[in-house]
Amino acid sequence: MKEGTDVFIIKAVLPVAESFGFADEIRKRTSGLASPQLVFSHWEIISSDPFWVPTTEEEYLHFGEKADSENQARKYMNAIRKRKGLYVEEKIVEHAEKQRTLSRNK
């Protein structure tokens, strides 16, 4: 907190890929009372492989057959590909069930 004022200063590191729309979102959620100042800090390589799939039995037990937890590197890669209009390999429907009718049978 800045002494003598009611201003809070918060410093955080945010990936550039997640910073798009960040300022608008902060203003919207705080009713315009907060305004971020985004400054480039540094480059950092993402250590995970975007094409990784579980292969060993231990990985299958830990991550599941489809590795349901989101792979951040793949998420960033797909977002960039979508933005540039390139092909993105994604499944639209996975484990679909039969549609249920909400009306009563007479």
mmCIF file of N, CA and C in Angstrom:
data_model
loop_
_atom_site.group_PDB
_atom_site.id
_atom_site.type_symbol
_atom_site.label_atom_id
_atom_site.label_comp_id
_atom_site.label_asym_id
_atom_site.label_seq_id
_atom_site.Cartn_x
_atom_site.Cartn_y
_atom_site.Cartn_z
ATOM 1 N N MET A 1 0.847 -1.175 0.000
ATOM 2 C CA MET A 1 0.000 0.000 0.000
ATOM 3 C C MET A 1 0.891 1.235 0.000
ATOM 4 N N LYS A 2 0.544 2.186 -0.802
ATOM 5 C CA LYS A 2 1.299 3.427 -0.879
ATOM 6 C C LYS A 2 0.910 4.303 0.308
ATOM 7 N N GLU A 3 1.898 4.707 1.082
ATOM 8 C CA GLU A 3 1.608 5.440 2.316
ATOM 9 C C GLU A 3 0.972 6.790 2.021
ATOM 10 N N GLY A 4 -0.023 7.143 2.835
ATOM 11 C CA GLY A 4 -0.712 8.412 2.697
ATOM 12 C C GLY A 4 -1.825 8.405 1.669
ATOM 13 N N THR A 5 -2.019 7.283 0.965
ATOM 14 C CA THR A 5 -3.086 7.192 -0.037
ATOM 15 C C THR A 5 -3.830 5.880 0.139
ATOM 16 N N ASP A 6 -4.885 5.740 -0.603
ATOM 17 C CA ASP A 6 -5.631 4.477 -0.579
ATOM 18 C C ASP A 6 -5.308 3.635 -1.812
ATOM 19 N N VAL A 7 -4.065 3.744 -2.306
ATOM 20 C CA VAL A 7 -3.623 3.052 -3.517
ATOM 21 C C VAL A 7 -2.828 1.803 -3.143
ATOM 22 N N PHE A 8 -3.185 0.689 -3.775
ATOM 23 C CA PHE A 8 -2.435 -0.555 -3.627
ATOM 24 C C PHE A 8 -1.597 -0.753 -4.875
ATOM 25 N N ILE A 9 -0.355 -1.159 -4.709
ATOM 26 C CA ILE A 9 0.500 -1.499 -5.841
ATOM 27 C C ILE A 9 0.786 -2.990 -5.771
ATOM 28 N N ILE A 10 0.375 -3.698 -6.812
ATOM 29 C CA ILE A 10 0.557 -5.145 -6.875
ATOM 30 C C ILE A 10 1.416 -5.449 -8.088
ATOM 31 N N LYS A 11 2.529 -6.146 -7.880
ATOM 32 C CA LYS A 11 3.405 -6.545 -8.983
ATOM 33 C C LYS A 11 3.290 -8.045 -9.182
ATOM 34 N N ALA A 12 3.097 -8.453 -10.427
ATOM 35 C CA ALA A 12 2.950 -9.873 -10.742
ATOM 36 C C ALA A 12 3.518 -10.143 -12.129
ATOM 37 N N VAL A 13 3.875 -11.396 -12.374
ATOM 38 C CA VAL A 13 4.355 -11.820 -13.694
ATOM 39 C C VAL A 13 3.202 -12.542 -14.382
ATOM 40 N N LEU A 14 2.861 -12.089 -15.578
ATOM 41 C CA LEU A 14 1.738 -12.625 -16.333
ATOM 42 C C LEU A 14 2.223 -12.996 -17.731
ATOM 43 N N PRO A 15 1.950 -14.208 -18.212
ATOM 44 C CA PRO A 15 2.353 -14.565 -19.579
ATOM 45 C C PRO A 15 1.677 -13.643 -20.600
ATOM 46 N N VAL A 16 2.404 -13.278 -21.629
ATOM 47 C CA VAL A 16 1.872 -12.369 -22.644
ATOM 48 C C VAL A 16 0.622 -12.944 -23.288
ATOM 49 N N ALA A 17 0.601 -14.252 -23.502
ATOM 50 C CA ALA A 17 -0.555 -14.890 -24.140
ATOM 51 C C ALA A 17 -1.823 -14.716 -23.314
ATOM 52 N N GLU A 18 -1.701 -14.562 -22.013
ATOM 53 C CA GLU A 18 -2.867 -14.380 -21.152
ATOM 54 C C GLU A 18 -3.147 -12.914 -20.836
ATOM 55 N N SER A 19 -2.311 -12.013 -21.330
ATOM 56 C CA SER A 19 -2.491 -10.600 -21.020
ATOM 57 C C SER A 19 -3.458 -9.906 -21.978
ATOM 58 N N PHE A 20 -3.802 -10.529 -23.103
ATOM 59 C CA PHE A 20 -4.737 -9.912 -24.038
ATOM 60 C C PHE A 20 -6.115 -9.830 -23.391
ATOM 61 N N GLY A 21 -6.659 -8.634 -23.296
ATOM 62 C CA GLY A 21 -7.958 -8.424 -22.673
ATOM 63 C C GLY A 21 -7.895 -8.307 -21.165
ATOM 64 N N PHE A 22 -6.704 -8.391 -20.589
ATOM 65 C CA PHE A 22 -6.539 -8.339 -19.136
ATOM 66 C C PHE A 22 -6.965 -6.983 -18.566
ATOM 67 N N ALA A 23 -6.550 -5.895 -19.214
ATOM 68 C CA ALA A 23 -6.875 -4.554 -18.724
ATOM 69 C C ALA A 23 -8.387 -4.326 -18.723
ATOM 70 N N ASP A 24 -9.064 -4.736 -19.793
ATOM 71 C CA ASP A 24 -10.519 -4.578 -19.856
ATOM 72 C C ASP A 24 -11.213 -5.406 -18.784
ATOM 73 N N GLU A 25 -10.721 -6.621 -18.556
ATOM 74 C CA GLU A 25 -11.313 -7.502 -17.551
ATOM 75 C C GLU A 25 -11.152 -6.929 -16.140
ATOM 76 N N ILE A 26 -9.971 -6.379 -15.838
ATOM 77 C CA ILE A 26 -9.737 -5.779 -14.514
ATOM 78 C C ILE A 26 -10.659 -4.583 -14.306
ATOM 79 N N ARG A 27 -10.749 -3.734 -15.322
ATOM 80 C CA ARG A 27 -11.628 -2.557 -15.197
ATOM 81 C C ARG A 27 -13.082 -2.959 -15.034
ATOM 82 N N LYS A 28 -13.502 -3.998 -15.776
ATOM 83 C CA LYS A 28 -14.893 -4.444 -15.703
ATOM 84 C C LYS A 28 -15.221 -5.018 -14.325
ATOM 85 N N ARG A 29 -14.321 -5.831 -13.781
ATOM 86 C CA ARG A 29 -14.583 -6.478 -12.492
ATOM 87 C C ARG A 29 -14.455 -5.535 -11.301
ATOM 88 N N THR A 30 -13.745 -4.413 -11.473
ATOM 89 C CA THR A 30 -13.586 -3.451 -10.381
ATOM 90 C C THR A 30 -14.402 -2.189 -10.625
ATOM 91 N N SER A 31 -15.291 -2.221 -11.598
ATOM 92 C CA SER A 31 -16.132 -1.074 -11.966
ATOM 93 C C SER A 31 -15.298 0.153 -12.295
ATOM 94 N N GLY A 32 -14.155 -0.037 -12.908
ATOM 95 C CA GLY A 32 -13.312 1.059 -13.347
ATOM 96 C C GLY A 32 -12.393 1.633 -12.289
ATOM 97 N N LEU A 33 -12.382 1.061 -11.078
ATOM 98 C CA LEU A 33 -11.550 1.604 -10.002
ATOM 99 C C LEU A 33 -10.084 1.190 -10.118
ATOM 100 N N ALA A 34 -9.807 0.087 -10.777
ATOM 101 C CA ALA A 34 -8.422 -0.384 -10.921
ATOM 102 C C ALA A 34 -8.008 -0.258 -12.381
ATOM 103 N N SER A 35 -6.765 0.127 -12.592
ATOM 104 C CA SER A 35 -6.244 0.180 -13.954
ATOM 105 C C SER A 35 -4.829 -0.380 -13.956
ATOM 106 N N PRO A 36 -4.600 -1.468 -14.703
ATOM 107 C CA PRO A 36 -3.278 -2.092 -14.719
ATOM 108 C C PRO A 36 -2.313 -1.377 -15.659
ATOM 109 N N GLN A 37 -1.055 -1.480 -15.346
ATOM 110 C CA GLN A 37 -0.001 -0.995 -16.222
ATOM 111 C C GLN A 37 0.860 -2.200 -16.566
ATOM 112 N N LEU A 38 0.804 -2.644 -17.818
ATOM 113 C CA LEU A 38 1.523 -3.829 -18.249
ATOM 114 C C LEU A 38 2.866 -3.426 -18.845
ATOM 115 N N VAL A 39 3.936 -4.016 -18.343
ATOM 116 C CA VAL A 39 5.290 -3.727 -18.798
ATOM 117 C C VAL A 39 5.986 -5.053 -19.083
ATOM 118 N N PHE A 40 6.675 -5.134 -20.242
ATOM 119 C CA PHE A 40 7.395 -6.360 -20.562
ATOM 120 C C PHE A 40 8.559 -6.534 -19.600
ATOM 121 N N SER A 41 8.717 -7.756 -19.081
ATOM 122 C CA SER A 41 9.752 -8.020 -18.102
ATOM 123 C C SER A 41 10.872 -8.894 -18.663
ATOM 124 N N HIS A 42 10.526 -10.093 -19.136
ATOM 125 C CA HIS A 42 11.551 -11.022 -19.587
ATOM 126 C C HIS A 42 10.943 -12.130 -20.442
ATOM 127 N N TRP A 43 11.823 -12.870 -21.120
ATOM 128 C CA TRP A 43 11.442 -14.058 -21.879
ATOM 129 C C TRP A 43 11.668 -15.279 -21.005
ATOM 130 N N GLU A 44 10.837 -16.273 -21.179
ATOM 131 C CA GLU A 44 11.030 -17.533 -20.473
ATOM 132 C C GLU A 44 10.500 -18.666 -21.342
ATOM 133 N N ILE A 45 11.263 -19.719 -21.473
ATOM 134 C CA ILE A 45 10.857 -20.868 -22.282
ATOM 135 C C ILE A 45 9.940 -21.763 -21.454
ATOM 136 N N ILE A 46 8.845 -22.198 -22.059
ATOM 137 C CA ILE A 46 7.930 -23.121 -21.393
ATOM 138 C C ILE A 46 8.571 -24.501 -21.434
ATOM 139 N N SER A 47 8.711 -25.106 -20.275
ATOM 140 C CA SER A 47 9.459 -26.365 -20.200
ATOM 141 C C SER A 47 8.659 -27.583 -20.669
ATOM 142 N N SER A 48 7.351 -27.494 -20.754
ATOM 143 C CA SER A 48 6.564 -28.662 -21.149
ATOM 144 C C SER A 48 6.497 -28.792 -22.669
ATOM 145 N N ASP A 49 6.294 -30.020 -23.124
ATOM 146 C CA ASP A 49 6.204 -30.338 -24.546
ATOM 147 C C ASP A 49 4.743 -30.272 -24.984
ATOM 148 N N PRO A 50 4.396 -29.481 -26.011
ATOM 149 C CA PRO A 50 2.989 -29.392 -26.431
ATOM 150 C C PRO A 50 2.461 -30.670 -27.070
ATOM 151 N N PHE A 51 3.337 -31.568 -27.502
ATOM 152 C CA PHE A 51 2.906 -32.806 -28.159
ATOM 153 C C PHE A 51 3.036 -34.026 -27.255
ATOM 154 N N TRP A 52 3.199 -33.824 -25.948
ATOM 155 C CA TRP A 52 3.391 -34.924 -25.010
ATOM 156 C C TRP A 52 2.101 -35.712 -24.820
ATOM 157 N N VAL A 53 2.232 -37.042 -24.806
ATOM 158 C CA VAL A 53 1.131 -37.951 -24.474
ATOM 159 C C VAL A 53 1.668 -38.993 -23.496
ATOM 160 N N PRO A 54 0.847 -39.473 -22.558
ATOM 161 C CA PRO A 54 1.340 -40.469 -21.607
ATOM 162 C C PRO A 54 1.697 -41.776 -22.321
ATOM 163 N N THR A 55 2.863 -42.357 -21.962
ATOM 164 C CA THR A 55 3.312 -43.587 -22.614
ATOM 165 C C THR A 55 3.521 -44.729 -21.638
ATOM 166 N N THR A 56 4.074 -44.469 -20.468
ATOM 167 C CA THR A 56 4.338 -45.540 -19.516
ATOM 168 C C THR A 56 3.110 -45.783 -18.647
ATOM 169 N N GLU A 57 3.102 -46.924 -17.987
ATOM 170 C CA GLU A 57 1.971 -47.266 -17.124
ATOM 171 C C GLU A 57 1.856 -46.288 -15.955
ATOM 172 N N GLU A 58 2.984 -45.858 -15.448
ATOM 173 C CA GLU A 58 2.981 -44.899 -14.337
ATOM 174 C C GLU A 58 2.360 -43.562 -14.773
ATOM 175 N N GLU A 59 2.673 -43.124 -15.991
ATOM 176 C CA GLU A 59 2.083 -41.884 -16.503
ATOM 177 C C GLU A 59 0.584 -42.040 -16.707
ATOM 178 N N TYR A 60 0.149 -43.213 -17.191
ATOM 179 C CA TYR A 60 -1.287 -43.460 -17.345
ATOM 180 C C TYR A 60 -2.001 -43.412 -15.998
ATOM 181 N N LEU A 61 -1.383 -43.975 -14.958
ATOM 182 C CA LEU A 61 -2.000 -43.957 -13.631
ATOM 183 C C LEU A 61 -2.045 -42.543 -13.063
ATOM 184 N N HIS A 62 -0.995 -41.774 -13.285
ATOM 185 C CA HIS A 62 -0.914 -40.435 -12.717
ATOM 186 C C HIS A 62 -1.755 -39.413 -13.484
ATOM 187 N N PHE A 63 -1.697 -39.429 -14.824
ATOM 188 C CA PHE A 63 -2.368 -38.419 -15.635
ATOM 189 C C PHE A 63 -3.672 -38.887 -16.262
ATOM 190 N N GLY A 64 -3.943 -40.180 -16.253
ATOM 191 C CA GLY A 64 -5.134 -40.702 -16.904
ATOM 192 C C GLY A 64 -4.839 -41.020 -18.363
ATOM 193 N N GLU A 65 -5.746 -41.724 -19.012
ATOM 194 C CA GLU A 65 -5.513 -42.171 -20.381
ATOM 195 C C GLU A 65 -5.403 -41.005 -21.356
ATOM 196 N N LYS A 66 -6.182 -39.963 -21.142
ATOM 197 C CA LYS A 66 -6.168 -38.842 -22.068
ATOM 198 C C LYS A 66 -5.389 -37.651 -21.521
ATOM 199 N N ALA A 67 -4.773 -37.779 -20.359
ATOM 200 C CA ALA A 67 -4.040 -36.685 -19.722
ATOM 201 C C ALA A 67 -4.942 -35.459 -19.663
ATOM 202 N N ASP A 68 -6.030 -35.578 -18.907
ATOM 203 C CA ASP A 68 -7.086 -34.567 -18.878
ATOM 204 C C ASP A 68 -6.635 -33.194 -18.396
ATOM 205 N N SER A 69 -5.573 -33.137 -17.581
ATOM 206 C CA SER A 69 -5.123 -31.822 -17.149
ATOM 207 C C SER A 69 -4.567 -31.063 -18.355
ATOM 208 N N GLU A 70 -4.870 -29.782 -18.418
ATOM 209 C CA GLU A 70 -4.525 -28.951 -19.568
ATOM 210 C C GLU A 70 -3.014 -28.776 -19.715
ATOM 211 N N ASN A 71 -2.495 -29.031 -20.893
ATOM 212 C CA ASN A 71 -1.090 -28.811 -21.196
ATOM 213 C C ASN A 71 -0.944 -27.345 -21.606
ATOM 214 N N GLN A 72 -0.276 -26.525 -20.775
ATOM 215 C CA GLN A 72 -0.189 -25.090 -21.020
ATOM 216 C C GLN A 72 0.504 -24.777 -22.346
ATOM 217 N N ALA A 73 1.563 -25.509 -22.670
ATOM 218 C CA ALA A 73 2.279 -25.255 -23.924
ATOM 219 C C ALA A 73 1.355 -25.502 -25.120
ATOM 220 N N ARG A 74 0.579 -26.576 -25.066
ATOM 221 C CA ARG A 74 -0.360 -26.881 -26.159
ATOM 222 C C ARG A 74 -1.462 -25.836 -26.231
ATOM 223 N N LYS A 75 -1.928 -25.381 -25.070
ATOM 224 C CA LYS A 75 -2.975 -24.362 -25.022
ATOM 225 C C LYS A 75 -2.498 -23.072 -25.686
ATOM 226 N N TYR A 76 -1.279 -22.631 -25.371
ATOM 227 C CA TYR A 76 -0.720 -21.424 -25.985
ATOM 228 C C TYR A 76 -0.513 -21.612 -27.477
ATOM 229 N N MET A 77 -0.003 -22.796 -27.868
ATOM 230 C CA MET A 77 0.242 -23.079 -29.273
ATOM 231 C C MET A 77 -1.060 -23.047 -30.074
ATOM 232 N N ASN A 78 -2.114 -23.677 -29.546
ATOM 233 C CA ASN A 78 -3.399 -23.693 -30.245
ATOM 234 C C ASN A 78 -4.025 -22.301 -30.319
ATOM 235 N N ALA A 79 -3.865 -21.486 -29.274
ATOM 236 C CA ALA A 79 -4.405 -20.133 -29.294
ATOM 237 C C ALA A 79 -3.724 -19.293 -30.367
ATOM 238 N N ILE A 80 -2.416 -19.449 -30.512
ATOM 239 C CA ILE A 80 -1.682 -18.704 -31.537
ATOM 240 C C ILE A 80 -2.086 -19.186 -32.920
ATOM 241 N N ARG A 81 -2.230 -20.499 -33.082
ATOM 242 C CA ARG A 81 -2.646 -21.037 -34.383
ATOM 243 C C ARG A 81 -4.045 -20.543 -34.759
ATOM 244 N N LYS A 82 -4.972 -20.510 -33.800
ATOM 245 C CA LYS A 82 -6.322 -20.003 -34.081
ATOM 246 C C LYS A 82 -6.273 -18.542 -34.480
ATOM 247 N N ARG A 83 -5.490 -17.747 -33.754
ATOM 248 C CA ARG A 83 -5.390 -16.314 -34.029
ATOM 249 C C ARG A 83 -4.837 -16.049 -35.423
ATOM 250 N N LYS A 84 -3.915 -16.899 -35.879
ATOM 251 C CA LYS A 84 -3.313 -16.717 -37.196
ATOM 252 C C LYS A 84 -4.082 -17.425 -38.302
ATOM 253 N N GLY A 85 -5.155 -18.127 -37.959
ATOM 254 C CA GLY A 85 -5.971 -18.793 -38.966
ATOM 255 C C GLY A 85 -5.398 -20.110 -39.439
ATOM 256 N N LEU A 86 -4.517 -20.724 -38.649
ATOM 257 C CA LEU A 86 -3.928 -22.009 -39.012
ATOM 258 C C LEU A 86 -4.774 -23.151 -38.472
ATOM 259 N N TYR A 87 -4.508 -24.357 -38.953
ATOM 260 C CA TYR A 87 -5.252 -25.543 -38.543
ATOM 261 C C TYR A 87 -4.961 -25.893 -37.085
ATOM 262 N N VAL A 88 -6.020 -26.162 -36.335
ATOM 263 C CA VAL A 88 -5.896 -26.589 -34.944
ATOM 264 C C VAL A 88 -6.608 -27.927 -34.807
ATOM 265 N N GLU A 89 -5.878 -28.936 -34.338
ATOM 266 C CA GLU A 89 -6.461 -30.264 -34.165
ATOM 267 C C GLU A 89 -7.168 -30.323 -32.821
ATOM 268 N N GLU A 90 -8.499 -30.342 -32.850
ATOM 269 C CA GLU A 90 -9.268 -30.427 -31.610
ATOM 270 C C GLU A 90 -10.548 -31.200 -31.854
ATOM 271 N N LYS A 91 -10.981 -31.894 -30.814
ATOM 272 C CA LYS A 91 -12.219 -32.652 -30.895
ATOM 273 C C LYS A 91 -13.343 -31.774 -30.381
ATOM 274 N N ILE A 92 -14.401 -31.683 -31.141
ATOM 275 C CA ILE A 92 -15.527 -30.847 -30.733
ATOM 276 C C ILE A 92 -16.394 -31.577 -29.714
ATOM 277 N N VAL A 93 -16.709 -32.840 -29.972
ATOM 278 C CA VAL A 93 -17.534 -33.627 -29.059
ATOM 279 C C VAL A 93 -16.717 -34.825 -28.594
ATOM 280 N N GLU A 94 -16.642 -34.979 -27.286
ATOM 281 C CA GLU A 94 -15.928 -36.117 -26.731
ATOM 282 C C GLU A 94 -16.832 -36.763 -25.689
ATOM 283 N N HIS A 95 -17.056 -38.052 -25.783
ATOM 284 C CA HIS A 95 -17.934 -38.805 -24.881
ATOM 285 C C HIS A 95 -19.365 -38.255 -24.908
ATOM 286 N N ALA A 96 -19.929 -38.128 -26.077
ATOM 287 C CA ALA A 96 -21.283 -37.591 -26.204
ATOM 288 C C ALA A 96 -22.300 -38.611 -25.721
ATOM 289 N N GLU A 97 -23.369 -38.105 -25.179
ATOM 290 C CA GLU A 97 -24.469 -38.954 -24.732
ATOM 291 C C GLU A 97 -25.703 -38.621 -25.550
ATOM 292 N N LYS A 98 -26.671 -39.493 -25.476
ATOM 293 C CA LYS A 98 -27.906 -39.287 -26.199
ATOM 294 C C LYS A 98 -28.629 -38.073 -25.630
ATOM 295 N N GLN A 99 -29.221 -37.277 -26.523
ATOM 296 C CA GLN A 99 -29.929 -36.094 -26.066
ATOM 297 C C GLN A 99 -31.201 -36.483 -25.338
ATOM 298 N N ARG A 100 -31.447 -35.818 -24.264
ATOM 299 C CA ARG A 100 -32.599 -36.119 -23.423
ATOM 300 C C ARG A 100 -33.749 -35.180 -23.788
ATOM 301 N N THR A 101 -34.949 -35.721 -23.862
ATOM 302 C CA THR A 101 -36.136 -34.900 -24.121
ATOM 303 C C THR A 101 -36.705 -34.451 -22.801
ATOM 304 N N LEU A 102 -36.925 -33.151 -22.680
ATOM 305 C CA LEU A 102 -37.407 -32.598 -21.421
ATOM 306 C C LEU A 102 -38.933 -32.650 -21.296
ATOM 307 N N SER A 103 -39.648 -32.805 -22.402
ATOM 308 C CA SER A 103 -41.121 -32.850 -22.328
ATOM 309 C C SER A 103 -41.562 -34.219 -21.809
ATOM 310 N N ARG A 104 -42.723 -34.240 -21.209
ATOM 311 C CA ARG A 104 -43.260 -35.507 -20.667
ATOM 312 C C ARG A 104 -43.855 -36.348 -21.775
ATOM 313 N N ASN A 105 -43.719 -37.651 -21.622
ATOM 314 C CA ASN A 105 -44.389 -38.563 -22.542
ATOM 315 C C ASN A 105 -45.839 -38.702 -22.094
ATOM 316 N N LYS A 106 -46.774 -38.621 -23.024
ATOM 317 C CA LYS A 106 -48.199 -38.690 -22.662
ATOM 318 C C LYS A 106 -48.768 -40.032 -22.870
#
